[in-house]
Tab-separated table of C-alpha atoms in Angstrom:
chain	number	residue	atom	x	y	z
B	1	UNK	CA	-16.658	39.572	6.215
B	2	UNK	CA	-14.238	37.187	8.171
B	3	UNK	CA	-16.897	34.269	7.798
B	4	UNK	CA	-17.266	34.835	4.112
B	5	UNK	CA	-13.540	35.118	3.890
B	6	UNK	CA	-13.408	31.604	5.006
B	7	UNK	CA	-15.841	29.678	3.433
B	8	UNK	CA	-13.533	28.575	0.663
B	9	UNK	CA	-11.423	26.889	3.252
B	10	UNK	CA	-14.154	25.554	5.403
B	11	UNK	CA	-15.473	23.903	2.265
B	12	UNK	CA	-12.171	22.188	1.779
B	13	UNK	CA	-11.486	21.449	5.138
B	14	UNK	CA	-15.556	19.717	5.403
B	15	UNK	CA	-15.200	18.264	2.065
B	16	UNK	CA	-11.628	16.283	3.007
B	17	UNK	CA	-10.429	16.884	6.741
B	18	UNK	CA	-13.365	16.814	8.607
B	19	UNK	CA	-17.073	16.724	9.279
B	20	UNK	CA	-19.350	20.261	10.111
B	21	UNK	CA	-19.014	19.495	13.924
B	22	UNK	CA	-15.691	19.235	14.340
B	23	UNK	CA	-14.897	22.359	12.219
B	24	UNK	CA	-16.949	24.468	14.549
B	25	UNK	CA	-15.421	23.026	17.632
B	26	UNK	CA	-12.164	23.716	16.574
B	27	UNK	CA	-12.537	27.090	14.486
B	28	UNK	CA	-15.787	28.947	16.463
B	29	UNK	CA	-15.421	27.154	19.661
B	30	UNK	CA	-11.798	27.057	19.647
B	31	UNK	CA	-11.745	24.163	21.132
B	32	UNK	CA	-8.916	22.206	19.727
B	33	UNK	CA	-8.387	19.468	22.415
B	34	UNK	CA	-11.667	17.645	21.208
B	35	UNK	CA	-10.256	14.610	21.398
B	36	UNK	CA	-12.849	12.423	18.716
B	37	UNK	CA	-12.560	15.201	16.182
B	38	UNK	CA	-8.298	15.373	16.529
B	39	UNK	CA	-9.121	11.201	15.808
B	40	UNK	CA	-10.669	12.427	13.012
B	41	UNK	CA	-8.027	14.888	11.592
B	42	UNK	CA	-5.228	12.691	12.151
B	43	UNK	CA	-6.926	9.734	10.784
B	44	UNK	CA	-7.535	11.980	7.331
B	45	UNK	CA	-4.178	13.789	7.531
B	46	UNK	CA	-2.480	9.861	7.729
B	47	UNK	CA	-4.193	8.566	5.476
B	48	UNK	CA	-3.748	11.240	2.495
B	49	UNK	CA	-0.523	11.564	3.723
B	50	UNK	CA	0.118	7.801	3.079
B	51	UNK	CA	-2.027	7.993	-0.450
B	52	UNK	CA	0.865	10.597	-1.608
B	53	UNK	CA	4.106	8.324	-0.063
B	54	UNK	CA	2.308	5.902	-2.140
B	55	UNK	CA	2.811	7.557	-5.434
B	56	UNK	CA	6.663	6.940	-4.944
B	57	UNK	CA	7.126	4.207	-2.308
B	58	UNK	CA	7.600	1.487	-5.143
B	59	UNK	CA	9.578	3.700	-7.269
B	60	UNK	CA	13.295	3.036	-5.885
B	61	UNK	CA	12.405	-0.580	-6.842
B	62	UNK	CA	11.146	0.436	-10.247
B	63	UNK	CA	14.604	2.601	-10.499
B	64	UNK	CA	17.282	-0.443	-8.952
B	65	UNK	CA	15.697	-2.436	-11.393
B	66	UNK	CA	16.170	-0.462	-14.286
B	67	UNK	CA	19.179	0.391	-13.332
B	68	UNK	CA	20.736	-3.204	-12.738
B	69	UNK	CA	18.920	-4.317	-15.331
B	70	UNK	CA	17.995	-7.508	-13.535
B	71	UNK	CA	15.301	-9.176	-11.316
B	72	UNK	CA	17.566	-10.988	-9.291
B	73	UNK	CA	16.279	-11.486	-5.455
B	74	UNK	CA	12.896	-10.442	-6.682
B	75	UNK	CA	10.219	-13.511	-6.365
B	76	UNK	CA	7.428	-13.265	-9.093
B	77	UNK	CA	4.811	-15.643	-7.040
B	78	UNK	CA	5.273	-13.318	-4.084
B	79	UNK	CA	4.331	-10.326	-6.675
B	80	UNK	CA	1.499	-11.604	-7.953
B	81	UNK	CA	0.307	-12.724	-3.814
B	82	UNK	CA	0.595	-8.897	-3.179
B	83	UNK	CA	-0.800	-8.061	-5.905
B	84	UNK	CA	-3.901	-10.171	-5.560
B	85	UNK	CA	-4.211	-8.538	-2.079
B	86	UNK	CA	-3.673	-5.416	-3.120
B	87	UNK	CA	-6.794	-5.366	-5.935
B	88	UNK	CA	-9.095	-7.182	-3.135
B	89	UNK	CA	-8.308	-4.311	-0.507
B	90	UNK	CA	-9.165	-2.035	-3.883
B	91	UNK	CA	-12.340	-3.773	-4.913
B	92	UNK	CA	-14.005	-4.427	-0.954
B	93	UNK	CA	-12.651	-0.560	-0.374
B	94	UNK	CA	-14.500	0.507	-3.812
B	95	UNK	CA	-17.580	-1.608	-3.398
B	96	UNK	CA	-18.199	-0.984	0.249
B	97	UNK	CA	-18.042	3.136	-0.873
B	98	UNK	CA	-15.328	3.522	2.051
B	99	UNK	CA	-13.990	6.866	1.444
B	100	UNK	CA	-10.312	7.076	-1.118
B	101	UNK	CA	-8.460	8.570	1.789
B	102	UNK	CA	-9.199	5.023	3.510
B	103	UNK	CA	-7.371	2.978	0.861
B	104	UNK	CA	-6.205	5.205	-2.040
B	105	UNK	CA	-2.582	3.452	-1.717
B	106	UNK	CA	-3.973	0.560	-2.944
B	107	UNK	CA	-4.770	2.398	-6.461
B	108	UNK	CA	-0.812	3.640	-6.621
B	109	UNK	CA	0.996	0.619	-5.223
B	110	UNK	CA	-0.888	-1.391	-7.680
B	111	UNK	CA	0.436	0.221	-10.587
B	112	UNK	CA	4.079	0.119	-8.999
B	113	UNK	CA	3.568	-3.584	-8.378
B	114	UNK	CA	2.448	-4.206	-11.940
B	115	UNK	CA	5.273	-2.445	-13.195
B	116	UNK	CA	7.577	-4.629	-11.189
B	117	UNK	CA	5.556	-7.496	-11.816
B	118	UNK	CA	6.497	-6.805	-15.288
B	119	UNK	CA	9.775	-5.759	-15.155
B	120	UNK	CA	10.820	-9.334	-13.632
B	121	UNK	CA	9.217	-11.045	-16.537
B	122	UNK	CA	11.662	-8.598	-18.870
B	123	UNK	CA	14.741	-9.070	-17.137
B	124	UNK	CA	14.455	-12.571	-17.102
B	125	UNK	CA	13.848	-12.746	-20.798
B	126	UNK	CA	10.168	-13.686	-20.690
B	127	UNK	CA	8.848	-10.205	-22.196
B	128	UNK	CA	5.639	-11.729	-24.227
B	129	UNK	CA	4.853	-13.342	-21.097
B	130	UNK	CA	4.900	-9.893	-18.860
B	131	UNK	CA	2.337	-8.120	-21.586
B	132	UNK	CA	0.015	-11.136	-21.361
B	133	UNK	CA	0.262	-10.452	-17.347
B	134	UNK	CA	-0.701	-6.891	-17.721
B	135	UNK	CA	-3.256	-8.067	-20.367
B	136	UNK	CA	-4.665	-10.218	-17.438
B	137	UNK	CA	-4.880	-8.434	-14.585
B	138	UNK	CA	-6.509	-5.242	-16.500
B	139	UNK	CA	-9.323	-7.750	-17.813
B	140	UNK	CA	-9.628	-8.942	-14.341
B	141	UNK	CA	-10.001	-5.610	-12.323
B	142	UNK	CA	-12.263	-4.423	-14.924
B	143	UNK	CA	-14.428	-7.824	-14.511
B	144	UNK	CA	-14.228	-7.280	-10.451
B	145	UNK	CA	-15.238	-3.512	-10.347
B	146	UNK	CA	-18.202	-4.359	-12.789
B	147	UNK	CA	-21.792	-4.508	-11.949
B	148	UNK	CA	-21.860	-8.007	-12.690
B	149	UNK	CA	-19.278	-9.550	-9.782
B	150	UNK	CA	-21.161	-9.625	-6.389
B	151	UNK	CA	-20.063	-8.448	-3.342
B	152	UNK	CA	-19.406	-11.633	-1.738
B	153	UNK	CA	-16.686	-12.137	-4.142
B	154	UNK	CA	-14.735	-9.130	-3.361
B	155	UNK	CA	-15.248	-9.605	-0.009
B	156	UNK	CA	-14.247	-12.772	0.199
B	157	UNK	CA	-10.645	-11.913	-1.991
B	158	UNK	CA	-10.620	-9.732	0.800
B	159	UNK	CA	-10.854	-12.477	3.660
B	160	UNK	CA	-8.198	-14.326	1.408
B	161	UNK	CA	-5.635	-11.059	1.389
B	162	UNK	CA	-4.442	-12.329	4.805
B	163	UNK	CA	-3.314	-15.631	3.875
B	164	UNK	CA	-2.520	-13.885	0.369
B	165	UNK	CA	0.204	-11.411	2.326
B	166	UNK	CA	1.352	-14.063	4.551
B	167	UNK	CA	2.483	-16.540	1.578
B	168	UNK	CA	4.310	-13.482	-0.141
B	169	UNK	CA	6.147	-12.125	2.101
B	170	UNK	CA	7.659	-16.115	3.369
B	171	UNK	CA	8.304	-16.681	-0.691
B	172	UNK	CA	10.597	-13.442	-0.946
B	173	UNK	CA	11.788	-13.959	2.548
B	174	UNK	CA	12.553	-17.608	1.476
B	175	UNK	CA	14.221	-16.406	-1.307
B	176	UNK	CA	16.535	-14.085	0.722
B	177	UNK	CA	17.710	-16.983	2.844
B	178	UNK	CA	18.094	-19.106	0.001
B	179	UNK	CA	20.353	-16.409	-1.754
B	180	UNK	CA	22.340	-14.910	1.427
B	181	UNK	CA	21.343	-11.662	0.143
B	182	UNK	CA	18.041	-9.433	-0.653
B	183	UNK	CA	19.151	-9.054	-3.713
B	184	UNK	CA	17.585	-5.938	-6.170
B	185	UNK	CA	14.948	-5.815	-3.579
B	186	UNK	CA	14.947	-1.750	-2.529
B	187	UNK	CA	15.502	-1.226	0.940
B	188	UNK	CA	13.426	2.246	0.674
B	189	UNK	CA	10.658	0.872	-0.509
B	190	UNK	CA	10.317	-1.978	1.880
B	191	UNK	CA	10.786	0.055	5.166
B	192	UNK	CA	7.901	2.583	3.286
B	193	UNK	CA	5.895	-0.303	3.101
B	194	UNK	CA	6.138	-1.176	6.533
B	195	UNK	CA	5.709	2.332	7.713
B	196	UNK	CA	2.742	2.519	5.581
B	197	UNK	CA	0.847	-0.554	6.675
B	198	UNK	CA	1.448	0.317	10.442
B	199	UNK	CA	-0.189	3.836	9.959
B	200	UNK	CA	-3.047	1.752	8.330
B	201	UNK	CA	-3.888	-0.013	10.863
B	202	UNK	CA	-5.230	3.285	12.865
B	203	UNK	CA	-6.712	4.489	9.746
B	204	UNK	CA	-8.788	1.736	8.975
B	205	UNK	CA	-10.087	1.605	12.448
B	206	UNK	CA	-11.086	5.170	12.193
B	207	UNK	CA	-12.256	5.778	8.646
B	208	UNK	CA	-14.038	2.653	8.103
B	209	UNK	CA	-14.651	0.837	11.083
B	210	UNK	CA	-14.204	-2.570	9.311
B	211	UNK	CA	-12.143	-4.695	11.242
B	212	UNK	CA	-11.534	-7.335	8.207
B	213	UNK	CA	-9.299	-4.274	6.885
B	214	UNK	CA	-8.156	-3.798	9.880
B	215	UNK	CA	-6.642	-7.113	10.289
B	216	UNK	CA	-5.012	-7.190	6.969
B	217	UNK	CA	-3.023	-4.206	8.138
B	218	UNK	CA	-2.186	-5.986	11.241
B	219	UNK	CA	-0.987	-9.083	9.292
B	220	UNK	CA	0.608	-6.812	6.499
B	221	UNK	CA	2.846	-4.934	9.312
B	222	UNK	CA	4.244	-8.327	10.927
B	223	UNK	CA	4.898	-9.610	7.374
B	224	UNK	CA	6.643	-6.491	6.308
B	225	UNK	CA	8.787	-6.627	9.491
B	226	UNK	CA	10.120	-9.596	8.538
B	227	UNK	CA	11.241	-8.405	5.533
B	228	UNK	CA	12.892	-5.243	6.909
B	229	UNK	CA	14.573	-7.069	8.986
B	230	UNK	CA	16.104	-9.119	6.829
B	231	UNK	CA	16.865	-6.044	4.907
B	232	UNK	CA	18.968	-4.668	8.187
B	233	UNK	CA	20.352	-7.847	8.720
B	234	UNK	CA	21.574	-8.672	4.831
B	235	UNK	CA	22.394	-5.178	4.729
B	236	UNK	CA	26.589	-5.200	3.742
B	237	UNK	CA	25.700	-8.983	1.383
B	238	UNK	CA	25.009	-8.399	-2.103
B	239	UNK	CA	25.016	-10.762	-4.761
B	240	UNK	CA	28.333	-10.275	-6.027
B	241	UNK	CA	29.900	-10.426	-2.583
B	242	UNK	CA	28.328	-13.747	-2.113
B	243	UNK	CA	29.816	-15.050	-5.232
B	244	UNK	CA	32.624	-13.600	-4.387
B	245	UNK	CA	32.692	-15.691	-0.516
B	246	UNK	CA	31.985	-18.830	-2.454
């Protein structure tokens, strides 16, 4: 009776926690120290736990921008860089059949960054120019996750997120120097970011064992530091403060 009672759970726990071995270790054997199997759990707990922060971690920048009505701060070229690295972690993570609690942030954060992405073009009075950018990149993704692109490609846009994050995160850090100020750029959603990209780092070790992804979330950490920090340190600067000074 008490087994049959919880087969509905063990099926969910198989199907998205863990694998048959480590459910019997911890539930029949009771033996809940096992450290490879807690590796397991923790990598799977992080990484859905990351996939649902990344429904909203781009949101507070959706919302300042709405709400200011302006792009100021915001670089476009550094959107589109993290954009472009965000689709090739999406395409290798698709086409390599890693599991979607491995990179399932990359699905939500792409949206977000579109939405940004196209939100800049608005504010700055290029509107016709921020449909033909959605236009674009849907044609694109559709192209990528087709039958017809091979796998070097998306492993190679892949290779080239590194460089990709790297150039980004200088342009809007440039950009915050330049100004004296980060500008609309949501202070939420960058220290989510950075949270985010650390816990990936363990994650992508774990789930997938590919050290290319790996590395991405190494370089994607440092770069996001950066940016936090200058976050912290423009943190009482805004832009009408600084026009204000001069």
């Amino acid at each position: 009776m008490a087994t049959s009672a919880m087969e509905p759970l063990r099926q969910i726990f198989l199907q998205y926690l863990m694998p048959e071995e480590c459910f019997d270790r911890f539930f029949l054997h009771l033996d809940f120290l096992h450290v490879p199997c807690l590796k397991i759990v923790l990598s799977k707990v992080l990484g859905f736990g990351i996939i649902l922060g990344s429904v909203m971690v781009k949101l507070p920048q959706v919302f300042k921008l709405i709400g200011a009505k302006s792009a100021e701060g915001l670089s476009f070229g550094a959107i589109l860089l993290e954009l472009f690295a965000i689709t090739g972690t999406m395409a290798y993570s698709i086409a390599n059949s890693f599991p979607f609690s491995a990179w399932g942030e990359a699905l939500f954060l792409m949206l977000q960054t579109l939405a940004i992405g196209f939100l800049i073009q608005h504010y700055r009075g290029n509107t016709l120019a921020g449909l033909l950018f959605l236009v674009v990149y849907f044609c694109t993704v559709s192209l990528l996750l087709s039958p017809v692109t091979p796998l070097l490609v998306v492993t190679t846009m892949q290779a080239s997120n590194m460089p990709a994050i790297i150039v980004s995160r200088l342009l809007q850090a440039g950009m915050n120097y330049r100004n004296g100020h980060t500008g609309q750029l949501s202070a939420v959603s960058v220290f989510l970011l950075f949270a985010g990209s650390l816990a990936r780092i363990f994650t992508s070790l774990q789930e997938t064992g590919d050290s290319l992804m790996a590395l991405t979330y190494v370089i994607s950490s440092c770069c996001n530091s950066l940016i936090a920090a200058q976050v912290l340190y423009y943190w009482n600067c805004s832009p009408a403060l600084r026009k204000k000074r001069e």
